[in-house]
Amino acid sequence: MIRGVDVGLAACHTCELVVNLGGSRDGAEATCPRCHARVRFRKARAGTHVTALLIAAVALYLPANALTMMYTEEFPMRRADTILSGVKFLWQQGSPGLAVIVFAASILVPLLKLAALGFLVVTAKRHSGWRPRTRTKLYRVLEVIGYWSMLDVFVVSLLTAVVQLGRFAHIAPGPAVLPFAGVVVLTMLASASFDARTLWDRGSA
Amino acid sequence: MNDSRFEDLPVPVVRKRKRGWPSAVWIVPILAIAAASALAIRAYLQRGPTIQITFETADGLEVGKSDVRYKNLPVGTISNIELADDERTIIATVKLDRGAAKLAVTDSRFWVERPRVGVGGVSGLGTLLSGAYIGVDHGASKDKADHFKGLEKPPGIMHDQVGRRFRIDAIDAGSLSVHTPVYLRRQQVGAISALELSPDGTRVAIEVFIDSPYDRVVTDTTVFWNTSGLDIAIDATGLRLNTQSLASVVAGGIAFGTRPGDPPGRPVAENTKFPLFDDRAHAMARPDPSQLPLKMRFHQPLRGIGLGAQIDFEGVRVGQIDAMNLGYDAAAHGFYTDVDATVYPERLGAAYAALVEEGQRRGKTGPEMLQSLVARGLRAQLRSGNFLTGQFFIALTWFPDQRSKEVGADHPGVWVVPTERGGTDQIQDQVESIVAKIDKIPFDAIGNDTRDTMRAATSLLGHVDRDVVPSAQQLVGQAGAAMLAVREAVGALRDNVAAPDSAIQQTTRSTLEQLENAARSLRGLADYLQHHPESILRGRASGAEPKGSP
């Protein structure tokens, strides 16, 4: 199987124009003749980008789960829930379905995303030849489910806006909302800056 | 390895590459880690201490739901409740907020606030809806602690209340309990903060807390008394009702004050001990410095006399009865009652001082003085105090007829006063004598006399019938004739005066006619003058006849 890089061809990342990079592979800066975007064989330092964003996401993942996500004041109850305690509360209150959804969207998916991206970055860096097709599929799944893990932030934003019944019921966002949103955004950026083509670069290249 | 097949593909503009800086993307993880660390540090700094409180019961407490409140401000939450190792209490693990860390000191007190309904009021109503919570009273200590023994009831006095504590020693707490108010001049100035039975169970130790500034009113002359319930006194002055407030009637209370006439006294230190008097009367009574044990033997039943019955001397209540024992006199084959009493001679006031002085002057001891009083006729006698209630008292009084009687010397240290029959016996005797007198009344003879009188009256009436009535009839006949004569005289008079042709009638009629004529001419004159007023000056114009009335 011949790769573009093997014959000096590259597609512009912006306008998809295939250009002949020729011998200017190293040390030079090539610009797309049509849209003036940078043209590279692979996304520039993709591995570094993804690694940096992943580290940032992991760093924010901890406070996002440890801190309070939502303050609920529903007379006479007053609760301060982290994501996990909210899931537990939902489960105990007899909404196991809802609990599972929240658990999956808010805890499992971000965690899997971080792990999967990390796995992809490491294998790409090592030019592993292990099942490039499966790994590419995994990457596509990550891309698709990426924005669904914003669920918690959406819920809190909506409830905060809707449930403002004065002393009777009152919901306020907790300090965990920002780090959580950060995790979601950073993982999305990381998966976007990942270059799936690197999955196909064998060790020889 | 450039393939000639791709020669016609577009060729990018290639420029010389600029300097190779490390990628700017590393700023992102650095910022993220910094933010996460900041959040972690903040969370760590905000984390207060975790303390454990043991309670008898977890009633109303719920993990995550019940909070800890200081002055009703949430300062922490219950993170766990578990059974203690001894399985007798529960341990509530409480996470205190950072700002509330200083509440966790050794003498802070924790209790579970639940709805409570008492006579003194209702508290914790809010917990009906919000559920129970743990209340905190901030201790004054600086020493940190993380294990506490929770109170089952809110403490009576909070640490931040200004005032002082005093101890009250009571034999009977009555209806007093923690929170029972303490009154000064019927105003609540404090409350009972603690109340516990002494270990041997003989007394009750009460701790009262008097709010500032009234704690300064408590001095060494202050007396405390129990105002619980209704203090109804029936005595010679009538019926008196003493209460502090309606709440104290039901829930009890303690009042304090100074005996009238006592100086304000010197301030006392905190935790000074005071006795608790049963009621105001006892509290206000001056303590009697000296007591004399008195013994009396009564040869009559002492019905209506109880322990505490008063002993009266010349109208002064000088003591009370402490014990009564029924005895049997084998020699006399009779029963008697030995009465032990206590007399407070100071209550005699100046009289006692004079007696003591006289005794000293004559070199006589107390018993000898009593002996001399007995020799002058001093005796104890049972007397009725109140016919309505049937109460009796013992009066020390004088029987000058019975002078010589030895004071029994068989009770060393005890003053013995001989007794005289009285009281019920006396009344009984009087009633008996009245009955005897009634007995002596000769009802038979009185009946005979009455019969004789009736008989005489009957004969008198017969005499009236026989002699008086006929002459009366004769008298009535004469009176009838007299009336006839009077009627004739009146008839003659009427004939003379009232007949139409009698002389008086005729004379009267002609007089009236003349009067009528005179009146008519007067009227004619008046009319003429009205029309011709000048005629008064000029005389009557000729031909102008005054017009007479028709």
mmCIF file of C-alpha atoms in Angstrom, chain B residues 13 23 35 37 42 49 71 74 80 101 167 180 211 223 341 355 362 384 393 399 416 432 443 445 477 480 524 535 546:
data_model
loop_
_atom_site.group_PDB
_atom_site.id
_atom_site.type_symbol
_atom_site.label_atom_id
_atom_site.label_comp_id
_atom_site.label_asym_id
_atom_site.label_seq_id
_atom_site.Cartn_x
_atom_site.Cartn_y
_atom_site.Cartn_z
ATOM 1 C CA VAL B 13 4.473 27.876 -2.165
ATOM 2 C CA SER B 23 4.648 24.270 20.564
ATOM 3 C CA ALA B 35 -6.508 25.582 37.566
ATOM 4 C CA SER B 37 -4.374 22.662 41.589
ATOM 5 C CA ARG B 42 -9.104 25.862 47.658
ATOM 6 C CA PRO B 49 -12.453 19.428 60.676
ATOM 7 C CA LYS B 71 -27.353 29.926 65.888
ATOM 8 C CA PRO B 74 -25.643 25.729 58.794
ATOM 9 C CA ASN B 80 -22.043 9.309 58.429
ATOM 10 C CA ALA B 101 -13.626 24.817 62.769
ATOM 11 C CA ARG B 167 -26.128 26.427 93.014
ATOM 12 C CA THR B 180 -37.625 26.265 84.362
ATOM 13 C CA ASP B 211 -28.755 36.737 83.275
ATOM 14 C CA VAL B 223 -33.182 33.689 99.484
ATOM 15 C CA ALA B 341 -42.354 20.279 119.578
ATOM 16 C CA LEU B 355 -36.945 37.130 130.081
ATOM 17 C CA ARG B 362 -31.726 36.173 139.048
ATOM 18 C CA SER B 384 -59.625 24.919 117.951
ATOM 19 C CA PHE B 393 -53.377 24.287 117.569
ATOM 20 C CA PHE B 399 -54.302 29.013 134.185
ATOM 21 C CA VAL B 416 -41.596 19.955 129.639
ATOM 22 C CA GLU B 432 -73.242 18.741 127.235
ATOM 23 C CA PHE B 443 -92.044 20.990 129.280
ATOM 24 C CA ALA B 445 -95.774 21.997 133.374
ATOM 25 C CA GLY B 477 -131.132 50.793 117.016
ATOM 26 C CA GLY B 480 -130.626 54.308 113.260
ATOM 27 C CA GLY B 524 -120.647 100.711 73.999
ATOM 28 C CA SER B 535 -114.153 112.853 72.534
ATOM 29 C CA PRO B 546 -122.322 105.819 70.745
#
